[in-house]
Coordinates of C-alpha atoms and ligand atoms in Angstrom, one line a residue:
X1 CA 15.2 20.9 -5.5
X2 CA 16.5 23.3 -2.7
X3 CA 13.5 21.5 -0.4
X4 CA 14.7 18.4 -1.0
X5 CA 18.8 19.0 -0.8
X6 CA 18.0 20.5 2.5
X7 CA 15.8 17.9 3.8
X8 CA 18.7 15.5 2.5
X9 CA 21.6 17.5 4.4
X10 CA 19.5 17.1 7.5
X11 CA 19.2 14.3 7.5
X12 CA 22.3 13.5 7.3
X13 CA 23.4 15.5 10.1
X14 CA 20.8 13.8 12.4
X15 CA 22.0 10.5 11.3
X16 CA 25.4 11.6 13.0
X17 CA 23.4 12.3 15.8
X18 CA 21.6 9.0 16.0
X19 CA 25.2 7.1 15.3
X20 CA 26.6 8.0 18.6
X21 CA 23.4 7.1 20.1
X22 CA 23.9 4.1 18.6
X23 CA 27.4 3.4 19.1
X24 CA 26.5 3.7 22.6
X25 CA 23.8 1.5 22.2
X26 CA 25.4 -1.8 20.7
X27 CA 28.4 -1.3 22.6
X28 CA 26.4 -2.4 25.6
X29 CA 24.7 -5.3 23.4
X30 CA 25.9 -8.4 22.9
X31 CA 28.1 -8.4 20.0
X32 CA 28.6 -11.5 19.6
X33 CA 24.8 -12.0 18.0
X34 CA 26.3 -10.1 15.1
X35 CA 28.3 -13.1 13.7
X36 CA 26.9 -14.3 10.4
X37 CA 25.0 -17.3 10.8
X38 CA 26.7 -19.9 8.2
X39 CA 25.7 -20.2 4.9
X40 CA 23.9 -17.0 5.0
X41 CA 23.0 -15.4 2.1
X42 CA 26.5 -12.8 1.3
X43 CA 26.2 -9.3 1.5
X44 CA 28.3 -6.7 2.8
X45 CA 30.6 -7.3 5.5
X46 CA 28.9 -5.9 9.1
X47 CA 31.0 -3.3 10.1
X48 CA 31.9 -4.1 14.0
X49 CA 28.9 -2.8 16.8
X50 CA 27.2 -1.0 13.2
X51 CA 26.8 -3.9 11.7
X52 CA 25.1 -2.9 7.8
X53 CA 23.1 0.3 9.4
X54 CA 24.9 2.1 6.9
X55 CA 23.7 0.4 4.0
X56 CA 19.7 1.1 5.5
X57 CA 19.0 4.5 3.4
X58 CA 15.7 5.1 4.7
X59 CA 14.7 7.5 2.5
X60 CA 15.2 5.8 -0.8
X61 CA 16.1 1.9 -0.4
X62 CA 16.0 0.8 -3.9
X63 CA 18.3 3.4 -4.6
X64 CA 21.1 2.9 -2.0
X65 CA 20.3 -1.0 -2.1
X66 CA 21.3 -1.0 -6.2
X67 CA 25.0 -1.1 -5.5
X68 CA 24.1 -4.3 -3.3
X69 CA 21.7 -6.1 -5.6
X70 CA 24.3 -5.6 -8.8
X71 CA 27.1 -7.2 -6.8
X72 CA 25.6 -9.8 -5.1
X73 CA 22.8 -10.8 -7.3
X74 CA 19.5 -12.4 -6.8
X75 CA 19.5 -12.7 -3.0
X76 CA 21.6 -10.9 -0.7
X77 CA 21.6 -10.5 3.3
X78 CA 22.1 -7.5 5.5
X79 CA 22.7 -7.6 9.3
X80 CA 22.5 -4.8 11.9
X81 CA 22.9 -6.5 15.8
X82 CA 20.6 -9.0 15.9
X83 CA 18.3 -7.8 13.4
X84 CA 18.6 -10.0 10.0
X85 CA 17.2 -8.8 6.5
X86 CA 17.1 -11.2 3.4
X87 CA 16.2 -9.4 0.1
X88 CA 15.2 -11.1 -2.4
X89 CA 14.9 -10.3 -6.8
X90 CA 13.4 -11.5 -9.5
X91 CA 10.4 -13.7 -10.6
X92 CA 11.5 -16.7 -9.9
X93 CA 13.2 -16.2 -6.2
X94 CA 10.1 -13.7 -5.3
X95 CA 7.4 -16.3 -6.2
X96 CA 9.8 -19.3 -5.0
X97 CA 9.4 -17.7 -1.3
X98 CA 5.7 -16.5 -1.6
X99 CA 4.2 -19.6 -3.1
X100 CA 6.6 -22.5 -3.6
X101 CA 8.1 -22.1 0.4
X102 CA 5.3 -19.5 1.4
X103 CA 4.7 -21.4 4.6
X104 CA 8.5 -20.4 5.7
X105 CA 7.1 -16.5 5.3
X106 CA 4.2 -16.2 6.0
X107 CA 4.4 -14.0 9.2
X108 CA 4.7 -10.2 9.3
X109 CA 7.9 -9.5 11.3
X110 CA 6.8 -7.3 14.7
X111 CA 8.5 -4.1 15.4
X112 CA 8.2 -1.2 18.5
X113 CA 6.6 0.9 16.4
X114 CA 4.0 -1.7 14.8
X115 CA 3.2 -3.3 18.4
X116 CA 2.6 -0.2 20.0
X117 CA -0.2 0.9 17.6
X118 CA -1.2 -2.1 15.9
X119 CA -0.7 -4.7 18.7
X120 CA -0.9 -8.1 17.2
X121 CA -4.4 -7.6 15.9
X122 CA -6.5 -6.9 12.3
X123 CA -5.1 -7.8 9.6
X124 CA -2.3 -6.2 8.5
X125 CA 0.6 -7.4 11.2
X126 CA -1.0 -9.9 12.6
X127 CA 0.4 -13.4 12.7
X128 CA -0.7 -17.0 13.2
X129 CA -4.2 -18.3 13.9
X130 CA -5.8 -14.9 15.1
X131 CA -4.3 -13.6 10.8
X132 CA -5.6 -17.1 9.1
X133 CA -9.3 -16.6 11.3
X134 CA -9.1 -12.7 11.1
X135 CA -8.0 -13.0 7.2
X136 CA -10.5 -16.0 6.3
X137 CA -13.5 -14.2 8.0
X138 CA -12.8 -10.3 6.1
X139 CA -12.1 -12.3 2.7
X140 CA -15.9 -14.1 2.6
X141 CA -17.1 -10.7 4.6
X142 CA -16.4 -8.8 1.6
X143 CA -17.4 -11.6 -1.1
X144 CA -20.7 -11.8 0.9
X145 CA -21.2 -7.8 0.6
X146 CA -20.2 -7.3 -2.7
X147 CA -22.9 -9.9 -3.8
X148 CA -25.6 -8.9 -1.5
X149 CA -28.7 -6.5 -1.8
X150 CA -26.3 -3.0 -3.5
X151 CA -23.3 -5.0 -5.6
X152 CA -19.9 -3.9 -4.9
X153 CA -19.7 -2.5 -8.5
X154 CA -23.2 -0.2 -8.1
X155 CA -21.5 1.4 -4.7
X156 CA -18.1 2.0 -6.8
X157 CA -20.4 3.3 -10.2
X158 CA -22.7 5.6 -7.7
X159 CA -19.4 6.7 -6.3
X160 CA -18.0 7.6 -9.4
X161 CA -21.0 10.1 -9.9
X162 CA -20.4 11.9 -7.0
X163 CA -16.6 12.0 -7.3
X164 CA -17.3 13.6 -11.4
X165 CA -19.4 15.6 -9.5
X166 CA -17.1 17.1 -7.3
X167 CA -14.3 17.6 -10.0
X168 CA -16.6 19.0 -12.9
X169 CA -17.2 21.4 -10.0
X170 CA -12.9 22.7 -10.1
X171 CA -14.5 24.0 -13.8
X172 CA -11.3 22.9 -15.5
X173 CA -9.1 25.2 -13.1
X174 CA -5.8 23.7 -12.2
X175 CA -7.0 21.7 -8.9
X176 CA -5.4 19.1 -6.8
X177 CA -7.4 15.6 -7.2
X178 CA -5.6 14.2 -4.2
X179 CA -8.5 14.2 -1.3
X180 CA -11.5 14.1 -3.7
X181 CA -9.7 10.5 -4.9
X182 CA -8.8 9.6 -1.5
X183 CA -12.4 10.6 0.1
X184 CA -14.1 8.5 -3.3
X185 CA -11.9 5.5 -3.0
X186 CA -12.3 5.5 0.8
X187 CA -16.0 5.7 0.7
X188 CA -16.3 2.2 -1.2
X189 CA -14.3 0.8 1.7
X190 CA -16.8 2.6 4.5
X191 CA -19.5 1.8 2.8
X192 CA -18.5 -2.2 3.0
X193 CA -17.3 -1.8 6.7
X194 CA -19.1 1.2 8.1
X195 CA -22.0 0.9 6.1
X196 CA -22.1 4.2 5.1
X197 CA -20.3 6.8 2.9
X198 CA -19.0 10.3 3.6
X199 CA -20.2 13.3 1.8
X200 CA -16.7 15.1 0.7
X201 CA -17.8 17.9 2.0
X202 CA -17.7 16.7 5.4
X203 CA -15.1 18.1 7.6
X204 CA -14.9 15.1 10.0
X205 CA -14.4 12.7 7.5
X206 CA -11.4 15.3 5.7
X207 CA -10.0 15.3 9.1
X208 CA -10.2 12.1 9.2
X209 CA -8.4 11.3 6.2
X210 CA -5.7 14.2 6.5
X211 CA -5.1 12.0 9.7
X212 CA -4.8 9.2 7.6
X213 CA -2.3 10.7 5.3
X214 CA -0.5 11.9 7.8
X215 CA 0.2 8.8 10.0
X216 CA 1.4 6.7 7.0
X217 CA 3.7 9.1 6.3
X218 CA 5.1 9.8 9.2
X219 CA 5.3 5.9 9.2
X220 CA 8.0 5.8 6.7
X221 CA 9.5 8.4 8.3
X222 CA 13.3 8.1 9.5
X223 CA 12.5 8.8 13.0
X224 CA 10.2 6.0 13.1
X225 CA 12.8 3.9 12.3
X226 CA 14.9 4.9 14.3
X227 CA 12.3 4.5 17.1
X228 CA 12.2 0.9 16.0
X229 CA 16.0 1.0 16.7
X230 CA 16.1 2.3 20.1
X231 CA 12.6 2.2 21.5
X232 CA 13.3 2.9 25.1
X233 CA 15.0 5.6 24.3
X234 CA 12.9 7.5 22.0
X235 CA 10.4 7.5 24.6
X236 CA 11.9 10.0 26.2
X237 CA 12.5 12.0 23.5
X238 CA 10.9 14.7 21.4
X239 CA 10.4 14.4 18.0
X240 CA 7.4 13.0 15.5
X241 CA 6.9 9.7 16.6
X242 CA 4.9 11.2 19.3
X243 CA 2.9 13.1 16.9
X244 CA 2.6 9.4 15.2
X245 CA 1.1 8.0 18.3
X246 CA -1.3 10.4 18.8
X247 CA -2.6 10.5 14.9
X248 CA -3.4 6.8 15.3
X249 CA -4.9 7.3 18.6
X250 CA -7.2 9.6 16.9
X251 CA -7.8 7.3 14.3
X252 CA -8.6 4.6 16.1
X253 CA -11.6 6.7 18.4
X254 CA -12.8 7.6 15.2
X255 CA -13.5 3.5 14.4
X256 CA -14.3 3.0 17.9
X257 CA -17.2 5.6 18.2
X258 CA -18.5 4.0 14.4
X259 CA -18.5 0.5 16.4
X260 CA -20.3 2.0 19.5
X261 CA -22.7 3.3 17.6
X262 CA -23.3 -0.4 15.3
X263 CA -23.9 -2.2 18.9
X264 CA -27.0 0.1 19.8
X265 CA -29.1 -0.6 17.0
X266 CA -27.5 -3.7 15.7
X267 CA -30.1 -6.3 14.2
X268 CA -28.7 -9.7 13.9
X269 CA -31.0 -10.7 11.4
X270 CA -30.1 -8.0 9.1
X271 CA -26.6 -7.2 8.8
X272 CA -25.7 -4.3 7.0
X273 CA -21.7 -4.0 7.0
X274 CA -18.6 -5.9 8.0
X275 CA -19.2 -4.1 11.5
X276 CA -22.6 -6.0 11.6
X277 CA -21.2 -9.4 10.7
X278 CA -18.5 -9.2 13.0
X279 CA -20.8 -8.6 15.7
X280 CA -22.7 -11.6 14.7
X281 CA -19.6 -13.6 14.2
X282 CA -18.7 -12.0 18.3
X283 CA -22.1 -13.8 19.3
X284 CA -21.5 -17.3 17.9
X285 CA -20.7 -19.5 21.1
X286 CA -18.1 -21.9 18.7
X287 CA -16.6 -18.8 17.6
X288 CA -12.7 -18.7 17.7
X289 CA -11.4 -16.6 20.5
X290 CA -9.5 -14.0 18.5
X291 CA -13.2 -12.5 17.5
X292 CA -13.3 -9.6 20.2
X293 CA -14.1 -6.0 19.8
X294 CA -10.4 -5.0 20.0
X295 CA -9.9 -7.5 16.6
X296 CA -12.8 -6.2 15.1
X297 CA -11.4 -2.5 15.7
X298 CA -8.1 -3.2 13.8
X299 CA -9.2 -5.5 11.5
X300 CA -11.5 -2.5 10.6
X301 CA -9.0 0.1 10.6
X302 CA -6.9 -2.0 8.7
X303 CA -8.9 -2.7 5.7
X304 CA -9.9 1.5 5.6
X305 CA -6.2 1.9 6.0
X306 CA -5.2 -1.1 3.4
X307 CA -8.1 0.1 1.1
X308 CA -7.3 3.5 0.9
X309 CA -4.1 4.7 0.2
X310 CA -3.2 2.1 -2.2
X311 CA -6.0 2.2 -4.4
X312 CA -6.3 6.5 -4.5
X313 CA -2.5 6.6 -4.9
X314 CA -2.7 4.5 -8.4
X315 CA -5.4 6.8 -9.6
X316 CA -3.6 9.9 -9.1
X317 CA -0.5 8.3 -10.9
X318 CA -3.2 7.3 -13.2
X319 CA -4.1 10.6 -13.7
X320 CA -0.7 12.1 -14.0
X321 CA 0.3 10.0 -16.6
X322 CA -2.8 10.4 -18.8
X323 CA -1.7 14.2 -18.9
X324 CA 2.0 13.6 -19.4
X325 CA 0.8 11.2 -22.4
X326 CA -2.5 12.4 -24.0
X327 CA -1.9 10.5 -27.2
X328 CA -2.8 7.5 -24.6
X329 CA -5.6 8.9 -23.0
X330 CA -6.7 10.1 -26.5
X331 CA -6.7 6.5 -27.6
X332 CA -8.5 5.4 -24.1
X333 CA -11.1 7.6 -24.7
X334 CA -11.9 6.7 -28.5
X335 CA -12.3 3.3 -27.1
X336 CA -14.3 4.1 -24.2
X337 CA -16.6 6.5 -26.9
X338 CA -16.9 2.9 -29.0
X339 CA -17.6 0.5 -26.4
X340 CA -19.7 2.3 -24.3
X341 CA -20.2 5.8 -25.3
X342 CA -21.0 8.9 -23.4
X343 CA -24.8 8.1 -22.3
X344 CA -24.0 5.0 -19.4
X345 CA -21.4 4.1 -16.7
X346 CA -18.6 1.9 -17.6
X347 CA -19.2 -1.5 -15.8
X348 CA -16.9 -5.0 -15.4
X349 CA -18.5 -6.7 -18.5
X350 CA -17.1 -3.7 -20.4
X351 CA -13.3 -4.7 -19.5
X352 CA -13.5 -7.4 -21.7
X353 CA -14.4 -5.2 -24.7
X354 CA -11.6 -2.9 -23.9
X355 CA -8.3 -4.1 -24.3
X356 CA -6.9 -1.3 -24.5
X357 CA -8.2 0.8 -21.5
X358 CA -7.6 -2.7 -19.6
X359 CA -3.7 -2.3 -20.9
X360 CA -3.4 1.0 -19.7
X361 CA -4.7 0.4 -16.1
X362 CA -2.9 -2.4 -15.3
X363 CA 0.4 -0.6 -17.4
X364 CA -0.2 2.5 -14.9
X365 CA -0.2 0.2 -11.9
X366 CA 3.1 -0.8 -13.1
X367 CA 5.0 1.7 -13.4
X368 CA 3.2 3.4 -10.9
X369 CA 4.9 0.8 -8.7
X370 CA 3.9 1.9 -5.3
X371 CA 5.1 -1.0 -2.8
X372 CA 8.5 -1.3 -4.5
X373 CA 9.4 -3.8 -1.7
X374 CA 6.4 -5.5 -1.0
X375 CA 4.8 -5.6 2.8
X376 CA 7.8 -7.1 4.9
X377 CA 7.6 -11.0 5.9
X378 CA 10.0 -12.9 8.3
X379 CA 10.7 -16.2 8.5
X380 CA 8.5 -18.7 10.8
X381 CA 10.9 -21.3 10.6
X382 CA 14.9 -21.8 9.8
X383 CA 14.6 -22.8 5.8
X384 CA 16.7 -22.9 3.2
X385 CA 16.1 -20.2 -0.2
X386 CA 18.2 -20.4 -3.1
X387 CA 20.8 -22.9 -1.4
X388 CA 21.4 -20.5 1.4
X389 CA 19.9 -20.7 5.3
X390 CA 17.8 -18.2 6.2
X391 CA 17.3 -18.4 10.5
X392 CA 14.0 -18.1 12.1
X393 CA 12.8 -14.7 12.5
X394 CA 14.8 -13.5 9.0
X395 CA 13.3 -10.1 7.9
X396 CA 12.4 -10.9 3.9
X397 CA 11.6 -7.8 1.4
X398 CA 10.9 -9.2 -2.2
X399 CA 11.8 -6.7 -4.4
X400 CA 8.6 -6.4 -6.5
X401 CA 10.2 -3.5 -8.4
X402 CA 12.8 -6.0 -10.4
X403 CA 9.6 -7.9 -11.2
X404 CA 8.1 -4.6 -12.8
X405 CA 10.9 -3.3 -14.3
X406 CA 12.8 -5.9 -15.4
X407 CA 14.3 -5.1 -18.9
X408 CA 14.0 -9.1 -19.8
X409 CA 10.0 -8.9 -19.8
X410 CA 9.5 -5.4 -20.1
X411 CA 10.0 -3.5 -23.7
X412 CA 10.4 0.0 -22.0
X413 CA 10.3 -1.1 -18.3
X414 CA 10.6 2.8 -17.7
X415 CA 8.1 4.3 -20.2
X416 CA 4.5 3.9 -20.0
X417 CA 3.4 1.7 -22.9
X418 CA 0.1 -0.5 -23.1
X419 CA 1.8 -2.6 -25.2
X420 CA 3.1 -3.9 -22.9
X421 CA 0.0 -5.6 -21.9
X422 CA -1.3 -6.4 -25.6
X423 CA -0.9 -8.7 -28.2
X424 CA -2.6 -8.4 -31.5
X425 CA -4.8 -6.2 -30.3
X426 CA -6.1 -8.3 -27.6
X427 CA -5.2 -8.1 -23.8
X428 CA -2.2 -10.2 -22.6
X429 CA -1.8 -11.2 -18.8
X430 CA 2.0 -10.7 -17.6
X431 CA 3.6 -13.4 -15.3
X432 CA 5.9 -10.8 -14.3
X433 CA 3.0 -8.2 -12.9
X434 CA 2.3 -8.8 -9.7
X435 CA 1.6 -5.7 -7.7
X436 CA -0.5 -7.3 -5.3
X437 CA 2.3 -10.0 -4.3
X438 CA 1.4 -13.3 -4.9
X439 CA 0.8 -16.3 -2.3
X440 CA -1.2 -16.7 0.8
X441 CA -0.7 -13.9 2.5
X442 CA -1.3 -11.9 -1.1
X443 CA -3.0 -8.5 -0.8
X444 CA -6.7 -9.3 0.5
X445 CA -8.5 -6.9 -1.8
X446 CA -7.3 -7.7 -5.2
X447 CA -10.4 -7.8 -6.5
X448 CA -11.9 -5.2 -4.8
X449 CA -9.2 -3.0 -6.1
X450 CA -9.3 -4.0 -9.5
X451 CA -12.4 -3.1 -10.0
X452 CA -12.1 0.4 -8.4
X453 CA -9.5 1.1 -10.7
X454 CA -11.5 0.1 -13.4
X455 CA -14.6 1.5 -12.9
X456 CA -13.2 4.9 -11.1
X457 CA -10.7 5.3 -14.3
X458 CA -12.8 4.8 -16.9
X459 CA -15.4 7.0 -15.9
X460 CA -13.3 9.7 -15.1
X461 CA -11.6 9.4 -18.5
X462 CA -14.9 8.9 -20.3
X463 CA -16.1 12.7 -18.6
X464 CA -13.0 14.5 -18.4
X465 CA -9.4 15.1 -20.5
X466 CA -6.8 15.7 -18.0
X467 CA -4.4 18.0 -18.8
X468 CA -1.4 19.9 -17.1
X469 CA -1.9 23.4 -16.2
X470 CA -0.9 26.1 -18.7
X471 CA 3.1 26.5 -18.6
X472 CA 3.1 23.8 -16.7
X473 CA 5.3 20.6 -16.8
X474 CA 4.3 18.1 -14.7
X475 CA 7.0 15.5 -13.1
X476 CA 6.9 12.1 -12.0
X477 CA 8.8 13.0 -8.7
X478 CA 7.5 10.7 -5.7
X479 CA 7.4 11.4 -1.8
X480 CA 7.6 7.9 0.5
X481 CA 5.3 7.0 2.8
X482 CA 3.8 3.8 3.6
X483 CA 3.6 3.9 -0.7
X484 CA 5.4 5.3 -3.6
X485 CA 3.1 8.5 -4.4
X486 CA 3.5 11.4 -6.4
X487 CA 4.3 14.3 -5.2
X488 CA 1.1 16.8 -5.0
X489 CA 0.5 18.3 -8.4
X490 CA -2.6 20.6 -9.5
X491 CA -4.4 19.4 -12.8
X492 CA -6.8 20.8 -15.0
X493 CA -10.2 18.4 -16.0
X494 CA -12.2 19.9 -18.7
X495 CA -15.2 17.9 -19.6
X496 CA -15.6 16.5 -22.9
Ligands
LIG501 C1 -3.9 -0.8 -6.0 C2 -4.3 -1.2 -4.9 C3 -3.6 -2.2 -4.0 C4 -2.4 -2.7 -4.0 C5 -1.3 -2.4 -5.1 C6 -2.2 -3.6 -2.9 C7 -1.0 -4.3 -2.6 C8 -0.9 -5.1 -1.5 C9 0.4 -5.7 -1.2 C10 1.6 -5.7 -2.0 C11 0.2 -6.4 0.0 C12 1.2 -7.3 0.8 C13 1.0 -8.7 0.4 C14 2.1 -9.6 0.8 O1 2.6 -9.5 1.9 O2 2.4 -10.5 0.1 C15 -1.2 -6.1 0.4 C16 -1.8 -6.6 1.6 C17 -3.1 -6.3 2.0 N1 -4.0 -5.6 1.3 FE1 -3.7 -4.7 -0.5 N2 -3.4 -3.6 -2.2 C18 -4.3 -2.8 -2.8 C19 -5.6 -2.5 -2.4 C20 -6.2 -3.1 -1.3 C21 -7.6 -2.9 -1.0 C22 -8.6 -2.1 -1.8 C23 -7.8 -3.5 0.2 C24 -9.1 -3.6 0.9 C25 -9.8 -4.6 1.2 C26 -6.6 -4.2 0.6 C27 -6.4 -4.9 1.7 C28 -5.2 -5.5 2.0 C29 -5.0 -6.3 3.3 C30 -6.0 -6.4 4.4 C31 -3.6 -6.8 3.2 C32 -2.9 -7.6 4.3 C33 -3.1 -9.0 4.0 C34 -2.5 -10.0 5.0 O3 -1.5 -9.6 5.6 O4 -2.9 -11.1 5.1 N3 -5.6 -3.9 -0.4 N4 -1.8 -5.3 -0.5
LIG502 C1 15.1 -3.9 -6.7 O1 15.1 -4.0 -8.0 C2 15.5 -2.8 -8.8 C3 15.3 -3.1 -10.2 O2 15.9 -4.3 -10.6 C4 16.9 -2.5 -8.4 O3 17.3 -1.3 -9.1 C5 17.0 -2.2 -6.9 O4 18.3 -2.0 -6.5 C6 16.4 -3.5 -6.2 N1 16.4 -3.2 -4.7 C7 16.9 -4.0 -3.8 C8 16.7 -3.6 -2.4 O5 17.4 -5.0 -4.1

């Protein structure tokens, strides 16, 4: 509590600090670009030179951005200088501007930050014909390796061995699960684009992934916003964003050497990762021209990145929810001890048998909830969205959280209850469950990462009972980064 009210104050009294840089700042700019296009969506008045900066908590959005979305509704628009943000709520809206009108959004907007370590490369925050080649190529890449010689599911159940493994070995001792998760889940990536995986015991790799944590953090991180604000400035300042810089330098060596090493004894004829068939796709002389090694570094880096993170953070809410509620994991396990008993790995044939377990993974994904505002888009074109104009080059943050929680489709949007995903018995999909986002430029490993959550939670359920230390109550409380993840918490597993 004292941590965080002190990390709130100061806060506070840097923004004061960064006001009068910014006062400064847009005094010199042209005003004038701050007028509200017409017909814009409403929102708050911009304050002259500040325009809605106020209104951007960076530390919790949805919270500061409640005021907003109860008075204005469904759509509402913010404006700071020349920068323009849209957000939108609600099933209908969201899915009206990812599917209906997806064409209008389907770029990612570019920022300081993002072009200085991203570029306009991978996957991720790309945009145009390089995304649509770069994102076309990856999604058949992966289809292709999680059908060939070792399936996808036989790396993920193999995984699974080595990650009980590693936590039978905390001998039901209060542990924290977050880097045996994150080195498990980020294995099933490497071993798709690498080729290989990484012993958890190997310090490299935990640097690596520390790294990882690091940088995605510090990505949501106030100063890095503010870096976005005033990039010629912050250059010549102190502070993290350097540190940020220099994590994803590291990061990207660590690819680059992998790469390297794929070109000496790279054999054409047999590829054996999404390095290999990159390469190959390189080679081709009709090739498109945004298949160079600089691509092929981000668009690797991009799906570790993509892969990683997302995926380990729902297990550890996973996890943390089956110990705050083990009349839940009580009832998971009974069915897991029916369907497939103690003696084999769970595989995808079993989901179908397990309503149940199937509820409580995708309910834990739901509440779990961790890209409350989607990945940003902005607009490619002036359109029109709920009778309002949105300009070219609109920022446009659906607000998957209303989706999730909404108390119209939801019983106890803020409880976690697998009833939610049942009827009779039987498992019910949910229109209003969209974690992945929904449209094009919809998350690229949807299926990859269902079937990690599967597989990874039912096997660790089917070993283990998780349950909070002794004297211990465990808490929900979440720290932002590039997701919503909990905050680190120790955990006893004792094997059943
Ligand atoms: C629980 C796990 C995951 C969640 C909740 C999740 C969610 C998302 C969301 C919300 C987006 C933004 C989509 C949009 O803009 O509409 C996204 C994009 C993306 N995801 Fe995932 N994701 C997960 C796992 C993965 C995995 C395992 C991979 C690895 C292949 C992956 C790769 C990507 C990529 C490459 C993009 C960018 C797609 C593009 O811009 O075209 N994700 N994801
Ligand atoms: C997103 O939706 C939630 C739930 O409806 C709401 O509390 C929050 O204020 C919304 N955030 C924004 C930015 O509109």
């Amino acid at each position: 509590m004292l941590l965080q009210l002190l990390s709130v104050l100061w806060e506070a009294l840097s923004l004061q600090v960064v006001l009068v840089f910014l006062a400064t700042f847009l005094l010199l700019a042209d005003y004038k670009k701050q007028i509200c296009p017409r017909n814009y969506p409403p929102g708050p008045t911009p304050l002259p030179f500040l325009g809605n900066i106020l209104y951007l908590d960076f530390k919790k959005p949805q919270i500061s951005a409640r005021k907003l979305a109860e008075k204005y509704g469904n759509i509402f628009g913010l404006q700071t200088g020349n920068i323009r943000i849209v957000v939108v709520n609600g099933l209908h809206l969201v899915k009206e501007a990812l599917v209906h009108q997806g064409e209008y959004f389907v770029d990612r907007p570019k920022s300081p930050v993002l072009d200085k370590v991203f570029g306009s490369l991978g996957l991720v925050f790309s945009n145009g014909l390089s995304w649509k080649h770069q994102r076309r190529f990856a999604l058949s890449t992966l289809r292709n390796f999680g059908l060939g010689k070792r399936s996808l599911e036989e790396r993920i159940q193999e995984e699974s061995r080595y990650l009980k493994e590693a936590i039978e070995a905390e001998k039901g001792q209060p542990f924290d699960p977050h880097f045996q998760i994150n080195n498990a889940v980020s294995n099933i990536i490497c071993s798709i684009t690498f080729g290989d995986r990484f012993d958890y015991h190997d310090s490299r790799f935990q640097k690596l992934l520390h790294l990882l944590d690091e940088a995605l953090l510090l990505q949501g991180s106030f100063w890095t916003r503010v870096y976005d604000l005033f990039p010629s400035v912050m250059k010549h300042l102190p502070g993290p964003h350097h540190t940020l810089f220099k994590k994803w330098g590291q990061l990207k060596s660590f690819v680059k050497e992998i790469i390297e090493k794929h070109k000496k004894d790279w054999n054409p004829s047999e590829p054996r990762d999404f390095i290999d068939a990159y390469l190959s796709e390189m080679a081709k002389e009709d090739s498109a021209s945004s298949f160079h090694e600089e691509n092929l570094l981000h668009s690797a880096l991009d799906l570790f990145l993509a892969g990683t993170e997302t995926t380990s953070t729902t297990l550890r809410w996973g996890l943390l929810y089956m110990a705050i509620y083990p009349d839940i994991q009580a009832k998971v396990q009974a069915e897991i001890d029916s369907v497939i008993g103690q003696s084999r790995q769970p595989v995808m044939d079993d989901r179908d048998s397990m309503p149940y377990t199937n509820a409580v993974v995708h309910e834990i994904q739901r509440i779990s909830n961790i890209i409350p505002l989607n990945v940003p888009r902005v607009t490619t074109k002036d359109c029109t969205l709920a009778g309002f104009h949105i300009p070219k080059d609109t920022l446009l943050l659906t607000n998957l959280t209303s989706l999730l929680f909404d108390e119209d489709e939801w019983e106890t949007p803020n409880v976690l209850n697998p009833g939610h995903f049942l009827e009779n018995g039987q498992f019910r999909k949910r229109e209003a469950f969209l974690p992945f986002s929904a449209g094009k430029r919809a998350c690229l490993g949807e299926q990859l990462a269902r079937t990690e959550l599967f597989i990874f939670f039912t096997a660790l359920i089917q070993k283990f009972t998780f349950q909070a230390p002794k004297d211990v109550t465990l808490s929900r409380e979440f720290r932002i980064g590039l997701t919503v993840s909990p905050l680190p918490y120790r955990i006893c597993a004792f094997s059943r």
